C-alpha cells in the first residue's frame, strides 16, 4: 500500500518528466521578443512534497503573506536559514538509498510570480510562446494561470514549455513547485552542496510564426587546404549569412572558403546570421575540426595538450546561481593563469559560460548532469546507469546537453557524466551522442575498458602510473591501448597545495599519448557565513557531511587566487625560459600548440642581492609551436660579493580581450653569481652576568641557556621545532589505506615534543646548549645541540640535530621557532623566494627577489586553517628589529598565533592575534603532495629524519 499522494507520484518516478518541448539549441534571437522572469518571487516552503495542494497555482490565490526570494537562487541560501539549510556530502546520498524513493521529509518550495506582457509585444495570436527554465534543482512542476503544464527533472539542463494558449496580456500567474529530493536526485550525486531552487534564468520567449526552431552549425576546418566548410542544418529553412566570408547560403547547403580557424589560443569567431521567414538569429561561428587520429586528440590536424581545470559553478553567496560577470571573472582568471581547458564538472554550465569560452578561447569538456557515486557503497548494485528503467532519463539528459550546446566551437568533447559506475545506460548515451554529433569525441572516466569512450581518462593516478601510461606499458583492453590519455582530475587543490604539479607537467610533455590534465578543482565552495567567515560541510548541522572536502579549489571562495593557482600558472606556462647554467644564454621554447610567439615581447633584467637593475627588451624571434631558440644575454654586473640573477619575462605585447599589454605570461630566472657564505668570526666568549649570560648582543638565561634578548629585541622560547599544523594533504583522505603522515605524526606525538635540557656549556668562544627533543611514550628522539657564537655585533646559531631510535616516518618540518613582541614586529622584508608561499613540491612560482609585506599579508587564508605562508630560499629576512641571515638559505614564516592554535582552528575566525609574533626559520619542510584525494608527495620531497646542521646569523637593525 502506498501512502503517497498520487498528485506527487512524479517526484519518485524514474521518468524525466512530461509536458516539456523537445530539447534544442540555446540561442538569443535578434528580433523575437523575450521577457526575463528573474527577480522577486513569492515563496512558501513545506516540509513534504504533498503538504499543500495546488490551490496556490490558481489565478485568484492570495500569496501576499508569503516570503519573497530572488530567482535565480537557492531558497536555502536566502532568508537566513528560515527556509532550511544547505547540505554537503561528497558521495553519500544524504537520504536512505532505495531508488527511486526519496524521504517523506522533502523540502518543497512553492514559487509564484505574477507578470504582464510588456508593451509592444506581439499579439497572442502571432506565433507561439515558450517558457524556458535553464536550471531547477531537483524536480519541478509548473502551472500557468492555473493550468498544469507538466513536470521535469534534470537540474542543470534546460526545459521549455509551450504556453501560448494560456497567456494573457496581463496578470499571468506562473506557479512552480520545486522539490528538493526526487528520483532525479539519484542521478545527481555530485560532490557539492545540495541546493534546491530555481537557480538559473526563467524566460518567456515569443516564437514568431516562421521563426527558428532548432539548428546545428557544422563548421569544420581543413588544415591542409586552409579552408573552412560551413553547413547550418535548420528545422526551419532559411538562409545563412557570414559577411566577413561573403557567405550567403541556404540552410543545409555546404559552403567552403578560406578561413582563420578557431582554437583556444586563437579563438576566431565569425559573426553570421540565420534568417528564416519569421526570425533572425545571430551566429558566432568558429571553424575547427576535432578528431581522433594516430591515437591522439587532434584539433585542426594538431595534437593538443590540455592545461585544464575542473569548474563547478560557485559563488559564496548565491551558490550555483551565477551572474554573467562572475562567469566572465572565471574565464578571465583562467586565461590570465595560462589555463587552456575546462571540464564543466559535473554538469553543463550556464549556457552563457560556453559563449565566453567560445569568445576568449578555452577547450571545453562539456559534462552531462549525471553522477550516481553513492551506489559505490553497495558495490554499484542497483546503479541506475545499469538499469534500463532509467535509460530514458539518461538519454533525456544526454540529449538536453548536446542539443543545447552543440553550436559551441569551444566544446570539443562530450562527457557522459562522472562517477556513475558502468552500465548499459552509459552505452546508450554514448551511442545516441555519436549518432547525433560525430564531430566531437566522447569522454567518461569511470569505464577503464573504454568501451564507450574515445579517450582513456583517469583521476588522481600517481606520477609513476602516468609515466607508464605515457610509455604505453599500462596494458588494458585493446581499444584502450589505442587511445590517448588524459587525467580528467588530478592535483587535488584542497588547502595548502597541490604539490607535484611541475613533476606531472614534465611527464605530460614527455609522452605524446598524454594529452594533459585538469586540476581538481577551480574554486572552493565555501559559503559566506556571518560567524564563520566561510562555512563548509557540517557547519549547518548536517547529519552526514564531508567537512571541508568541499573547499578544494585553486581560488578561495571570493575568487582570490590561491598559491596553488599561481604555481599552476607557472608550471603550465606556454613558453619555457631556461638558463643553460652559463649565465650568458637563455633557451626559449614555444609550448603553444598553435600560436607563434609574435604576440609576446620579452624583457630581461639582472638583480644584485635581490635589487633589479632595470629591465631591457630581449629580441626573440616569432618561433613556431614546438620551436626553440638560444638567445644570448648581455653580460651582467659581477656582483662585487653580492649574489646576481638574471630574470627573463614574456609579456603580452598588445592588449588582448583577456589581459592588457604587459601582462606576464611566463618567466625564467638563473643565478649567475652565487651568494657568498655568511661568516661570523667567533671572537667573543660568554660572560656571566647575574642570572644571565651575555655573548656579543645575545643575552641568555644562565641556567637554561635560553636566548632572552638580542640587542634590545626580546626573544622568547627559541628552540627546535618539527611540528606544522597539518595540511589537508598531510591528513589525507579517510579512505586511503596507504601511508598518511598527518595522522601518523600525531600518533608519534610530533605535535607534543618535550625538550630535555642536558647541558649549558659556556666555552671560550661559544655557548653550547645540549638537549634531547622527544615525544612522551616513544624512544625516538632528536639530540639537538645549539651552538652560539658572536663577533661582538652578530650572533650566530648553529643547530645540530641527530635522530635517535627507529624513525620510520619523515618530519613535518625542521627548524627553530621563536616569539617576538607583537608591537614591533608587524612588517617583514626578505631576499628570497616570493612573493607568495612555497613548499618543496610547490615552489615553481617562487621567484627570487627582494620582497616585503605585513605579517597579515604573509598568511594564506585557507578556509580550514593549516600550515601556510612559508617563503622558500630565504637568504635573509628582517622583522621586529632583527635581521636573520641563513646559512644555508631557509624557509621563513611568521604569524600572530602559534602553530598549535593554527592546528586547532576550524575556521579563520577562530584565529585571534596574541601579543607575540611567532617566527619559524626552517631548514626543511616535508612535501605537500595531493593526498587529500590523490597521491602523497614524491619520495624526493620527503623530509627524512637524518642528521642535519644549519645556521642563522642574527643582528640588530636600526
Ligand atoms: C573525484 C570526483 C570529484 C570530487 C573529487 C574530490 O572523485 O569526481 O567530484 O569529489 O574526487 O574532491
PDB file of C-alpha atoms and ligand atoms in Angstrom, residues 88-91 189-192 310 312 343 345-346 367 371 373 418-419 445 459-460 488-489 492-494 520-521 549-552 735 932-934, ligand 1:
ATOM      1  CA  UNK A  88      27.153  18.962   1.850  1.00  0.00           C
ATOM      2  CA  UNK A  89      28.087  15.390   1.088  1.00  0.00           C
ATOM      3  CA  UNK A  90      30.813  14.152  -1.211  1.00  0.00           C
ATOM      4  CA  UNK A  91      29.438  10.871  -2.487  1.00  0.00           C
ATOM      5  CA  UNK A 189      25.094  12.743  -6.563  1.00  0.00           C
ATOM      6  CA  UNK A 190      27.949  15.088  -7.426  1.00  0.00           C
ATOM      7  CA  UNK A 191      30.396  16.138  -4.740  1.00  0.00           C
ATOM      8  CA  UNK A 192      28.866  19.509  -3.880  1.00  0.00           C
ATOM      9  CA  UNK A 310      37.512  21.334 -13.317  1.00  0.00           C
ATOM     10  CA  UNK A 312      31.907  23.784 -10.672  1.00  0.00           C
ATOM     11  CA  UNK A 343      35.887  20.420 -17.787  1.00  0.00           C
ATOM     12  CA  UNK A 345      32.385  19.219 -13.764  1.00  0.00           C
ATOM     13  CA  UNK A 346      29.915  17.745 -13.333  1.00  0.00           C
ATOM     14  CA  UNK A 367      29.860  17.044 -18.949  1.00  0.00           C
ATOM     15  CA  UNK A 371      26.562  11.029 -11.148  1.00  0.00           C
ATOM     16  CA  UNK A 373      28.507   7.811  -6.891  1.00  0.00           C
ATOM     17  CA  UNK A 418      31.057  11.476 -13.577  1.00  0.00           C
ATOM     18  CA  UNK A 419      31.489   8.578 -11.194  1.00  0.00           C
ATOM     19  CA  UNK A 445      36.243   8.363 -16.732  1.00  0.00           C
ATOM     20  CA  UNK A 459      41.648  10.629 -11.981  1.00  0.00           C
ATOM     21  CA  UNK A 460      44.416  11.059  -9.389  1.00  0.00           C
ATOM     22  CA  UNK A 488      40.225  14.390 -16.056  1.00  0.00           C
ATOM     23  CA  UNK A 489      41.098  15.128 -12.427  1.00  0.00           C
ATOM     24  CA  UNK A 492      43.618  17.908  -5.565  1.00  0.00           C
ATOM     25  CA  UNK A 493      43.739  21.599  -4.686  1.00  0.00           C
ATOM     26  CA  UNK A 494      42.393  21.244  -1.150  1.00  0.00           C
ATOM     27  CA  UNK A 520      40.560  19.314  -9.208  1.00  0.00           C
ATOM     28  CA  UNK A 521      39.143  21.938  -8.830  1.00  0.00           C
ATOM     29  CA  UNK A 549      36.339  18.487   1.307  1.00  0.00           C
ATOM     30  CA  UNK A 550      34.103  20.974  -0.489  1.00  0.00           C
ATOM     31  CA  UNK A 551      36.866  23.606  -0.268  1.00  0.00           C
ATOM     32  CA  UNK A 552      39.407  22.188  -2.680  1.00  0.00           C
ATOM     33  CA  UNK A 735      39.508   6.160   2.640  1.00  0.00           C
ATOM     34  CA  UNK A 932      43.633  14.812   0.373  1.00  0.00           C
ATOM     35  CA  UNK A 933      42.382  12.776  -2.591  1.00  0.00           C
ATOM     36  CA  UNK A 934      45.336  11.587  -4.661  1.00  0.00           C
TER      37      UNK A 934
HETATM   38  C1  LIG B   1      36.527  12.960  -7.592  1.00  0.00           C
HETATM   39  C2  LIG B   1      35.186  13.474  -8.010  1.00  0.00           C
HETATM   40  C3  LIG B   1      35.023  14.943  -7.735  1.00  0.00           C
HETATM   41  C4  LIG B   1      35.482  15.256  -6.346  1.00  0.00           C
HETATM   42  C5  LIG B   1      36.900  14.848  -6.200  1.00  0.00           C
HETATM   43  C6  LIG B   1      37.430  15.076  -4.815  1.00  0.00           C
HETATM   44  O1  LIG B   1      36.449  11.614  -7.335  1.00  0.00           O
HETATM   45  O2  LIG B   1      34.963  13.237  -9.362  1.00  0.00           O
HETATM   46  O3  LIG B   1      33.675  15.273  -7.889  1.00  0.00           O
HETATM   47  O4  LIG B   1      34.715  14.560  -5.440  1.00  0.00           O
HETATM   48  O5  LIG B   1      37.029  13.486  -6.421  1.00  0.00           O
HETATM   49  O6  LIG B   1      37.324  16.363  -4.388  1.00  0.00           O
END
